[in-house]
Tab-separated table of C-alpha atoms and ligand atoms in Angstrom:
chain	number	residue	atom	x	y	z
A	1	UNK	CA	0.000	0.000	0.000
A	2	UNK	CA	1.465	3.354	-1.023
A	3	UNK	CA	0.301	6.567	0.606
A	4	UNK	CA	0.974	9.983	-0.904
A	5	UNK	CA	0.701	12.893	1.485
A	6	UNK	CA	0.340	16.286	-0.166
A	7	UNK	CA	1.973	18.936	2.031
A	8	UNK	CA	4.805	18.101	4.436
A	9	UNK	CA	4.236	20.715	7.099
A	10	UNK	CA	2.993	20.326	10.661
A	11	UNK	CA	0.108	18.078	9.678
A	12	UNK	CA	1.482	16.263	6.626
A	13	UNK	CA	4.853	15.353	8.133
A	14	UNK	CA	3.218	14.200	11.356
A	15	UNK	CA	0.906	11.865	9.430
A	16	UNK	CA	3.847	10.734	7.292
A	17	UNK	CA	5.821	9.804	10.399
A	18	UNK	CA	3.011	7.689	11.834
A	19	UNK	CA	1.840	6.178	8.530
A	20	UNK	CA	5.366	5.185	7.484
A	21	UNK	CA	5.336	2.675	10.322
A	22	UNK	CA	2.809	0.678	8.282
A	23	UNK	CA	2.840	1.905	4.679
A	24	UNK	CA	5.198	3.157	2.028
A	25	UNK	CA	4.823	6.933	2.264
A	26	UNK	CA	5.652	9.566	-0.320
A	27	UNK	CA	5.579	13.082	1.082
A	28	UNK	CA	4.822	15.523	-1.721
A	29	UNK	CA	5.603	19.175	-1.092
A	30	UNK	CA	5.843	22.092	-3.492
A	31	UNK	CA	8.693	23.581	-1.450
A	32	UNK	CA	11.910	22.058	-2.850
A	33	UNK	CA	13.992	23.214	0.114
A	34	UNK	CA	11.744	21.299	2.521
A	35	UNK	CA	11.823	18.234	0.256
A	36	UNK	CA	15.633	18.237	0.073
A	37	UNK	CA	15.928	18.732	3.815
A	38	UNK	CA	13.503	15.885	4.537
A	39	UNK	CA	15.304	13.543	2.153
A	40	UNK	CA	18.538	14.270	3.973
A	41	UNK	CA	16.795	13.101	7.139
A	42	UNK	CA	16.206	16.446	8.820
A	43	UNK	CA	12.797	17.176	10.297
A	44	UNK	CA	11.609	20.792	10.394
A	45	UNK	CA	8.611	20.043	12.628
A	46	UNK	CA	8.611	19.977	16.444
A	47	UNK	CA	7.620	16.561	17.723
A	48	UNK	CA	8.875	14.696	14.641
A	49	UNK	CA	12.365	13.518	15.463
A	50	UNK	CA	14.916	13.441	12.651
A	51	UNK	CA	15.989	9.995	13.875
A	52	UNK	CA	12.477	8.651	13.197
A	53	UNK	CA	12.525	10.210	9.744
A	54	UNK	CA	15.954	8.776	8.946
A	55	UNK	CA	14.860	5.309	10.028
A	56	UNK	CA	11.843	5.420	7.699
A	57	UNK	CA	14.059	6.607	4.847
A	58	UNK	CA	16.588	3.826	5.498
A	59	UNK	CA	13.979	1.061	5.368
A	60	UNK	CA	12.447	2.533	2.204
A	61	UNK	CA	9.214	3.573	3.887
A	62	UNK	CA	9.560	7.323	3.396
A	63	UNK	CA	10.626	9.625	0.635
A	64	UNK	CA	9.876	13.299	0.047
A	65	UNK	CA	9.297	14.621	-3.448
A	66	UNK	CA	8.198	17.626	-5.452
A	67	UNK	CA	7.653	15.573	-8.573
A	68	UNK	CA	4.047	14.625	-9.329
A	69	UNK	CA	5.146	11.447	-11.102
A	70	UNK	CA	6.271	10.018	-7.725
A	71	UNK	CA	2.706	9.921	-6.469
A	72	UNK	CA	1.083	8.528	-9.612
A	73	UNK	CA	0.968	4.920	-8.295
A	74	UNK	CA	-0.395	5.787	-4.843
A	75	UNK	CA	-3.356	3.904	-3.355
A	76	UNK	CA	-4.280	6.609	-0.865
A	77	UNK	CA	-3.735	10.359	-1.155
A	78	UNK	CA	-3.957	12.587	1.906
A	79	UNK	CA	-4.314	16.347	1.469
A	80	UNK	CA	-2.554	18.383	4.189
A	81	UNK	CA	-1.994	21.822	2.681
A	82	UNK	CA	-2.607	25.248	4.228
A	83	UNK	CA	-6.082	26.773	4.333
A	84	UNK	CA	-5.314	30.396	5.231
A	85	UNK	CA	-7.324	33.585	4.984
A	86	UNK	CA	-6.940	35.923	2.035
A	87	UNK	CA	-5.808	39.536	2.529
A	88	UNK	CA	-9.446	40.548	3.073
A	89	UNK	CA	-9.752	37.730	5.682
A	90	UNK	CA	-11.868	35.381	3.589
A	91	UNK	CA	-11.313	31.570	3.210
A	92	UNK	CA	-8.558	30.963	0.676
A	93	UNK	CA	-8.773	27.522	-0.935
A	94	UNK	CA	-5.932	28.256	-3.366
A	95	UNK	CA	-3.611	25.623	-1.820
A	96	UNK	CA	-6.403	23.030	-1.818
A	97	UNK	CA	-7.030	23.816	-5.472
A	98	UNK	CA	-3.332	23.330	-6.283
A	99	UNK	CA	-3.321	20.005	-4.401
A	100	UNK	CA	-6.398	18.895	-6.388
A	101	UNK	CA	-4.584	19.822	-9.581
A	102	UNK	CA	-1.593	17.676	-8.570
A	103	UNK	CA	-3.881	14.728	-7.830
A	104	UNK	CA	-5.999	15.222	-10.957
A	105	UNK	CA	-3.036	15.546	-13.281
A	106	UNK	CA	-0.946	12.682	-11.906
A	107	UNK	CA	-3.277	9.991	-10.610
A	108	UNK	CA	-4.988	8.001	-13.302
A	109	UNK	CA	-6.300	5.017	-11.302
A	110	UNK	CA	-9.049	5.115	-8.647
A	111	UNK	CA	-7.632	5.989	-5.197
A	112	UNK	CA	-8.916	7.015	-1.801
A	113	UNK	CA	-8.527	10.790	-1.364
A	114	UNK	CA	-8.648	11.954	2.261
A	115	UNK	CA	-8.696	15.618	3.159
A	116	UNK	CA	-7.059	16.561	6.473
A	117	UNK	CA	-6.883	20.298	5.817
A	118	UNK	CA	-9.312	22.377	7.822
A	119	UNK	CA	-12.093	23.972	5.790
A	120	UNK	CA	-15.793	24.799	5.847
A	121	UNK	CA	-18.531	22.174	5.593
A	122	UNK	CA	-19.061	21.177	1.984
A	123	UNK	CA	-15.393	21.509	0.957
A	124	UNK	CA	-14.927	17.798	0.248
A	125	UNK	CA	-18.200	17.310	-1.620
A	126	UNK	CA	-18.565	20.620	-3.432
A	127	UNK	CA	-14.984	21.669	-3.935
A	128	UNK	CA	-12.361	18.921	-3.722
A	129	UNK	CA	-14.209	16.189	-5.648
A	130	UNK	CA	-15.270	18.480	-8.528
A	131	UNK	CA	-11.805	20.086	-8.675
A	132	UNK	CA	-9.997	16.730	-8.937
A	133	UNK	CA	-12.482	15.581	-11.587
A	134	UNK	CA	-11.936	18.797	-13.509
A	135	UNK	CA	-8.134	18.441	-13.471
A	136	UNK	CA	-8.256	14.689	-14.278
A	137	UNK	CA	-9.898	15.338	-17.639
A	138	UNK	CA	-11.117	11.738	-17.579
A	139	UNK	CA	-13.840	10.168	-15.485
A	140	UNK	CA	-12.063	8.351	-12.645
A	141	UNK	CA	-14.221	7.174	-9.734
A	142	UNK	CA	-12.035	8.061	-6.754
A	143	UNK	CA	-13.272	7.524	-3.213
A	144	UNK	CA	-13.409	10.681	-1.065
A	145	UNK	CA	-13.270	11.137	2.704
A	146	UNK	CA	-12.510	13.758	5.317
A	147	UNK	CA	-10.616	13.286	8.539
A	148	UNK	CA	-9.816	16.665	10.067
A	149	UNK	CA	-6.476	16.887	11.811
A	150	UNK	CA	-6.276	17.608	15.536
A	151	UNK	CA	-2.489	17.654	16.002
A	152	UNK	CA	-1.219	20.141	18.592
A	153	UNK	CA	2.437	20.718	17.683
A	154	UNK	CA	4.821	20.563	20.606
A	155	UNK	CA	2.381	18.556	22.722
A	156	UNK	CA	3.570	15.193	24.000
A	157	UNK	CA	0.583	13.813	25.958
A	158	UNK	CA	-1.739	13.659	22.941
A	159	UNK	CA	-0.595	12.428	19.544
A	160	UNK	CA	-1.883	10.612	16.447
A	161	UNK	CA	-2.279	7.403	18.420
A	162	UNK	CA	-4.330	8.529	21.389
A	163	UNK	CA	-6.221	11.534	19.997
A	164	UNK	CA	-9.672	10.433	18.788
A	165	UNK	CA	-10.035	11.038	15.075
A	166	UNK	CA	-13.271	11.993	13.302
A	167	UNK	CA	-13.894	10.740	9.808
A	168	UNK	CA	-16.559	10.316	7.178
A	169	UNK	CA	-16.546	9.246	3.549
A	170	UNK	CA	-18.729	10.456	0.731
A	171	UNK	CA	-19.694	6.780	0.343
A	172	UNK	CA	-19.729	3.808	2.772
A	173	UNK	CA	-16.777	2.282	0.906
A	174	UNK	CA	-14.776	5.488	1.351
A	175	UNK	CA	-15.589	5.450	5.093
A	176	UNK	CA	-14.544	1.798	5.409
A	177	UNK	CA	-11.228	2.333	3.666
A	178	UNK	CA	-10.542	5.472	5.683
A	179	UNK	CA	-11.131	3.514	8.866
A	180	UNK	CA	-8.793	0.765	7.683
A	181	UNK	CA	-6.057	3.328	6.969
A	182	UNK	CA	-6.151	5.285	10.218
A	183	UNK	CA	-6.847	2.308	12.479
A	184	UNK	CA	-3.229	1.217	11.877
A	185	UNK	CA	-1.927	4.139	13.901
A	186	UNK	CA	-4.904	5.684	15.707
A	187	UNK	CA	-6.648	3.939	18.611
A	188	UNK	CA	-9.954	5.761	18.557
A	189	UNK	CA	-11.778	6.448	15.299
A	190	UNK	CA	-15.140	8.168	15.401
A	191	UNK	CA	-17.278	7.915	12.287
A	192	UNK	CA	-19.828	10.676	11.771
A	193	UNK	CA	-22.792	10.619	9.411
A	194	UNK	CA	-21.430	12.960	6.736
A	195	UNK	CA	-18.227	14.755	5.729
A	196	UNK	CA	-20.009	18.034	6.492
A	197	UNK	CA	-20.424	17.041	10.174
A	198	UNK	CA	-16.707	16.219	10.454
A	199	UNK	CA	-15.733	19.462	8.717
A	200	UNK	CA	-18.078	21.508	10.936
A	201	UNK	CA	-16.931	19.739	14.134
A	202	UNK	CA	-13.320	20.699	13.448
A	203	UNK	CA	-14.292	24.328	12.927
A	204	UNK	CA	-16.509	24.340	16.009
A	205	UNK	CA	-13.724	22.927	18.224
A	206	UNK	CA	-11.483	25.842	17.378
A	207	UNK	CA	-14.327	28.357	17.473
A	208	UNK	CA	-15.083	27.186	21.022
A	209	UNK	CA	-11.505	28.012	21.972
A	210	UNK	CA	-11.532	31.329	20.127
A	211	UNK	CA	-14.727	32.533	21.819
A	212	UNK	CA	-13.597	31.453	25.289
A	213	UNK	CA	-10.191	33.050	24.848
A	214	UNK	CA	-11.918	36.281	23.780
A	215	UNK	CA	-14.155	36.091	26.842
A	216	UNK	CA	-11.204	35.713	29.198
A	217	UNK	CA	-9.313	38.465	27.368
A	218	UNK	CA	-12.268	40.783	27.869
A	219	UNK	CA	-12.497	39.680	31.485
A	220	UNK	CA	-8.801	40.500	32.003
A	221	UNK	CA	-9.597	44.079	31.056
A	222	UNK	CA	-12.608	44.142	33.393
A	223	UNK	CA	-10.553	42.686	36.275
A	224	UNK	CA	-7.808	45.289	35.790
A	225	UNK	CA	-10.350	48.115	35.762
A	226	UNK	CA	-11.773	46.761	39.034
A	227	UNK	CA	-8.319	46.472	40.590
A	228	UNK	CA	-8.509	42.699	41.090
A	229	UNK	CA	-6.212	39.950	39.830
A	230	UNK	CA	-7.548	38.178	36.755
A	231	UNK	CA	-5.439	35.100	37.546
A	232	UNK	CA	-6.602	34.812	41.147
A	233	UNK	CA	-10.203	35.262	40.016
A	234	UNK	CA	-9.858	32.553	37.351
A	235	UNK	CA	-8.241	30.169	39.837
A	236	UNK	CA	-11.090	30.870	42.243
A	237	UNK	CA	-13.725	30.162	39.558
A	238	UNK	CA	-11.817	27.031	38.602
A	239	UNK	CA	-12.396	25.499	42.045
A	240	UNK	CA	-15.922	24.722	40.790
A	241	UNK	CA	-15.694	21.070	39.840
A	242	UNK	CA	-18.254	21.217	37.009
A	243	UNK	CA	-19.586	23.648	34.400
A	244	UNK	CA	-16.401	25.743	34.186
A	245	UNK	CA	-13.335	25.433	31.999
A	246	UNK	CA	-10.368	27.707	32.619
A	247	UNK	CA	-8.898	29.721	29.754
A	248	UNK	CA	-6.099	32.236	30.330
A	249	UNK	CA	-5.687	35.766	28.951
A	250	UNK	CA	-2.942	36.747	26.532
A	251	UNK	CA	-1.798	39.405	24.096
A	252	UNK	CA	-3.974	37.723	21.461
A	253	UNK	CA	-4.266	34.399	19.698
A	254	UNK	CA	-1.986	33.034	17.012
A	255	UNK	CA	-1.235	29.973	14.948
A	256	UNK	CA	-2.855	28.512	11.911
A	257	UNK	CA	-6.034	27.416	13.661
A	258	UNK	CA	-7.703	29.659	16.264
A	259	UNK	CA	-7.471	33.014	14.459
A	260	UNK	CA	-8.329	31.399	11.106
A	261	UNK	CA	-10.752	28.469	11.398
A	262	UNK	CA	-13.608	30.406	13.056
A	263	UNK	CA	-13.577	32.805	10.122
A	264	UNK	CA	-14.181	29.819	7.816
A	265	UNK	CA	-17.243	28.983	9.934
A	266	UNK	CA	-18.428	32.609	9.976
A	267	UNK	CA	-18.036	32.897	6.207
A	268	UNK	CA	-20.095	29.798	5.478
A	269	UNK	CA	-22.694	30.805	8.115
A	270	UNK	CA	-23.181	34.217	6.582
A	271	UNK	CA	-23.339	32.721	3.098
A	272	UNK	CA	-26.300	30.680	4.361
A	273	UNK	CA	-27.926	33.670	6.084
A	274	UNK	CA	-27.103	32.452	9.618
A	275	UNK	CA	-25.616	34.779	12.279
A	276	UNK	CA	-21.945	34.554	13.258
A	277	UNK	CA	-21.923	37.437	15.735
A	278	UNK	CA	-20.015	35.680	18.530
A	279	UNK	CA	-17.348	34.528	16.125
A	280	UNK	CA	-16.858	37.952	14.544
A	281	UNK	CA	-16.788	39.762	17.905
A	282	UNK	CA	-14.468	37.193	19.493
A	283	UNK	CA	-12.029	37.701	16.656
A	284	UNK	CA	-12.132	41.479	17.175
A	285	UNK	CA	-11.585	41.171	20.956
A	286	UNK	CA	-8.585	38.900	20.454
A	287	UNK	CA	-7.077	41.148	17.772
A	288	UNK	CA	-7.579	44.210	19.996
A	289	UNK	CA	-5.656	42.638	22.921
A	290	UNK	CA	-2.319	43.641	21.379
A	291	UNK	CA	-3.429	47.279	21.385
A	292	UNK	CA	-4.673	46.963	24.963
A	293	UNK	CA	-1.333	45.513	26.116
A	294	UNK	CA	0.617	48.303	24.418
A	295	UNK	CA	-1.771	50.825	25.974
A	296	UNK	CA	-0.997	49.372	29.423
A	297	UNK	CA	2.752	49.688	28.753
A	298	UNK	CA	2.326	53.332	27.787
A	299	UNK	CA	0.086	54.064	30.782
A	300	UNK	CA	2.711	52.645	33.150
A	301	UNK	CA	5.523	54.596	31.463
A	302	UNK	CA	4.432	58.249	31.701
A	303	UNK	CA	1.931	57.841	28.862
A	304	UNK	CA	4.537	57.660	26.107
A	305	UNK	CA	6.660	54.971	24.487
A	306	UNK	CA	8.315	57.340	22.043
A	307	UNK	CA	12.048	56.713	21.751
A	308	UNK	CA	12.001	53.988	24.406
A	309	UNK	CA	13.653	50.671	23.658
A	310	UNK	CA	11.109	47.904	23.998
A	311	UNK	CA	12.076	44.236	23.939
A	312	UNK	CA	9.323	41.787	22.971
A	313	UNK	CA	10.024	38.390	24.507
A	314	UNK	CA	8.619	35.453	22.548
A	315	UNK	CA	7.403	35.972	18.988
A	316	UNK	CA	6.271	32.384	18.330
A	317	UNK	CA	2.518	32.078	18.638
A	318	UNK	CA	2.842	29.642	21.544
A	319	UNK	CA	5.553	28.274	23.850
A	320	UNK	CA	8.257	25.872	22.670
A	321	UNK	CA	7.477	25.992	18.931
A	322	UNK	CA	9.024	28.099	16.162
A	323	UNK	CA	5.688	28.743	14.440
A	324	UNK	CA	5.037	32.468	13.966
A	325	UNK	CA	1.897	32.249	11.841
A	326	UNK	CA	-0.671	34.855	12.911
A	327	UNK	CA	1.396	35.483	16.060
A	328	UNK	CA	0.060	38.154	18.417
A	329	UNK	CA	3.640	39.470	18.652
A	330	UNK	CA	3.300	40.918	15.156
A	331	UNK	CA	0.443	43.234	16.186
A	332	UNK	CA	2.134	44.081	19.498
A	333	UNK	CA	5.257	45.168	17.588
A	334	UNK	CA	3.152	47.121	15.078
A	335	UNK	CA	1.369	49.061	17.850
A	336	UNK	CA	4.657	49.684	19.672
A	337	UNK	CA	6.258	51.094	16.520
A	338	UNK	CA	3.196	53.246	15.839
A	339	UNK	CA	3.793	54.802	19.270
A	340	UNK	CA	7.413	55.550	18.396
A	341	UNK	CA	9.056	52.771	20.426
A	342	UNK	CA	12.362	51.311	19.245
A	343	UNK	CA	11.455	47.634	19.115
A	344	UNK	CA	13.588	44.500	19.135
A	345	UNK	CA	12.554	40.971	20.027
A	346	UNK	CA	14.045	37.967	21.763
A	347	UNK	CA	13.118	34.425	20.722
A	348	UNK	CA	15.900	31.871	20.347
A	349	UNK	CA	13.426	29.197	19.235
A	350	UNK	CA	12.358	31.323	16.254
A	351	UNK	CA	15.839	32.788	15.641
A	352	UNK	CA	15.182	34.804	12.499
A	353	UNK	CA	11.835	36.379	11.621
A	354	UNK	CA	10.769	39.054	9.131
A	355	UNK	CA	14.432	39.578	8.206
A	356	UNK	CA	15.357	40.365	11.830
A	357	UNK	CA	17.335	38.244	14.311
A	358	UNK	CA	16.588	37.457	17.909
A	359	UNK	CA	18.101	40.171	20.159
A	360	UNK	CA	19.832	39.547	23.509
A	361	UNK	CA	17.582	39.336	26.550
A	362	UNK	CA	18.990	42.461	28.178
A	363	UNK	CA	19.425	46.203	28.047
A	364	UNK	CA	15.891	47.396	27.227
A	365	UNK	CA	13.884	50.211	28.811
A	366	UNK	CA	10.776	48.061	28.693
A	367	UNK	CA	10.260	44.323	28.242
A	368	UNK	CA	6.926	42.835	27.251
A	369	UNK	CA	6.477	39.056	27.367
A	370	UNK	CA	4.119	37.779	24.668
A	371	UNK	CA	5.155	34.095	24.656
A	372	UNK	CA	7.317	32.377	27.237
A	373	UNK	CA	9.269	29.343	26.057
A	374	UNK	CA	10.200	26.937	28.862
A	375	UNK	CA	13.928	27.557	28.335
A	376	UNK	CA	13.675	31.293	28.986
A	377	UNK	CA	14.389	31.950	32.646
A	378	UNK	CA	12.127	34.220	34.688
A	379	UNK	CA	15.155	35.852	36.356
A	380	UNK	CA	16.659	36.704	32.958
A	381	UNK	CA	13.376	38.260	31.834
A	382	UNK	CA	13.112	40.315	35.033
A	383	UNK	CA	16.711	41.453	34.600
A	384	UNK	CA	16.254	42.529	30.982
A	385	UNK	CA	14.632	45.927	31.735
A	386	UNK	CA	13.647	48.105	34.680
A	387	UNK	CA	9.975	47.667	33.656
A	388	UNK	CA	8.685	44.233	32.621
A	389	UNK	CA	5.108	43.523	31.557
A	390	UNK	CA	4.035	39.909	31.267
A	391	UNK	CA	1.034	38.990	29.085
A	392	UNK	CA	1.424	35.267	29.789
A	393	UNK	CA	0.931	34.969	33.550
A	394	UNK	CA	4.204	33.037	33.806
A	395	UNK	CA	6.585	35.705	35.093
A	396	UNK	CA	5.995	36.289	38.801
A	397	UNK	CA	7.286	39.671	39.854
A	398	UNK	CA	6.453	41.404	36.567
A	399	UNK	CA	3.525	43.714	35.873
A	400	UNK	CA	0.842	41.848	33.994
A	401	UNK	CA	-2.668	41.472	32.715
B	1	NAD	N1	-0.605	23.154	12.382
B	1	NAD	C1	-1.548	22.648	13.127
B	1	NAD	O1	-1.409	22.555	14.330
B	1	NAD	C2	-2.849	22.141	12.515
B	1	NAD	C3	-3.687	21.377	13.315
B	1	NAD	C4	-4.860	20.886	12.760
B	1	NAD	C5	-5.178	21.195	11.452
B	1	NAD	N2	-4.345	21.960	10.709
B	1	NAD	C6	-4.736	22.243	9.330
B	1	NAD	O2	-3.953	21.403	8.471
B	1	NAD	C7	-3.676	22.061	7.229
B	1	NAD	C8	-2.180	22.127	7.011
B	1	NAD	O3	-1.622	22.911	8.045
B	1	NAD	P1	-0.095	22.821	8.431
B	1	NAD	O4	0.007	23.473	9.766
B	1	NAD	O5	0.418	21.456	8.247
B	1	NAD	O6	0.540	23.763	7.330
B	1	NAD	P2	2.114	23.973	7.025
B	1	NAD	O7	2.232	25.335	6.459
B	1	NAD	O8	2.919	23.597	8.210
B	1	NAD	O9	2.419	22.914	5.913
B	1	NAD	C9	1.837	22.931	4.672
B	1	NAD	C10	2.840	22.393	3.675
B	1	NAD	O10	2.157	22.298	2.435
B	1	NAD	C11	3.055	22.683	1.418
B	1	NAD	N3	2.248	23.037	0.256
B	1	NAD	C12	1.545	24.153	0.022
B	1	NAD	N4	0.903	24.036	-1.153
B	1	NAD	C13	1.200	22.828	-1.647
B	1	NAD	C14	0.841	22.134	-2.796
B	1	NAD	N5	0.003	22.671	-3.694
B	1	NAD	N6	1.352	20.914	-3.017
B	1	NAD	C15	2.180	20.361	-2.105
B	1	NAD	N7	2.562	20.966	-0.986
B	1	NAD	C16	2.062	22.186	-0.759
B	1	NAD	C17	3.862	23.801	2.017
B	1	NAD	O11	5.092	23.956	1.339
B	1	NAD	C18	4.028	23.309	3.446
B	1	NAD	O12	5.220	22.564	3.619
B	1	NAD	C19	-4.361	23.414	7.343
B	1	NAD	O13	-5.658	23.316	6.811
B	1	NAD	C20	-4.460	23.635	8.840
B	1	NAD	O14	-5.517	24.488	9.188
B	1	NAD	C21	-3.178	22.434	11.208
């Protein structure tokens, strides 16, 4: 059995690593640099060890490629390409379309196509299947299924094996074959009645997080205005053993999922005339947190940041990963520069970002912590500037939300 996985990023490489324990895997990626790096046995994804990759390569179970001809004899094709927002913050299925073109142009025998990329309900049925048929230029009866990915990069307690996986095929045969594929490396498969339910469930999971994060971010502002500690209040509420789930405030949300997926749900809701008011407002609250944080810095520093050196600690969107997609640090830096601050940032995990390098953790007038990696010591943060503001709740002794 040969499995082609389109896209070798966080999702695609993770699936490749697990699937290559049981199948011959070809990881197709349009980025030649990534392909060459993977073929030399170097993983670019946290949680996927290069040693595991090298072992799969050695036993002939894994190969990366950017050549469509390498996937032409696959039995199963998994789509794991980005589903971002366009400049005007609308769903952008351009990468999905390109993946469909690759499949349509290179695969001439019936295969099982599984989509793992996150998108709105109806994407598999109304978009992916017709697009592959269009690019195939001949009538091939592929099987189609969806199994939205739930990987949380950098997390060790939940992985492909023990995270329940939703799936649904367009036909019973597609569902059966999807089950047979994932059951090799996933313990708990949950079949739902249609691909649309699986697609919607994935979006709702992340929308749930987005809305609750927005709520706690708004509450942080309320708590500050009342002169009480947001963290102590949340811990107090969290002593209730039922009906409460603790979320923590921050300078905003980042990553490929939380700031993006809810907008896919809102877009499809509004297209069908349904309200998406919570989703839209939650997004605004989370985006506005960066401005609020910068406002707090200014308020604590004589009302002006002009000419002051401000060090932003942590530009990855979450601790212990190098992923900077949609990071809240970007907006924090933008607002700081708009107020005339001289901004540098420290993040040894990210290293280089937007053409700038990580600065030393010292010598600033003001430090603001947006993301705290485990390796960054609290004492070093506190010693980096006379005024330190922590938006993470992990730096005791600093000012904070
Ligand atoms: N990162 C996560 O934690 C996560 C979790 C669950 C779901 N998802 C979803 O999974 C999908 C993929 O996300 P990701 O984080 O793996 O993205 P990523 O950016 O890490 O990786 C995508 C890879 O696809 C490649 N690519 C782009 N277009 C291509 C094409 N036409 N053909 C072949 N390769 C192509 C890119 O070069 C890149 O290496 C998205 O829909 C995302 O929302 C991501």
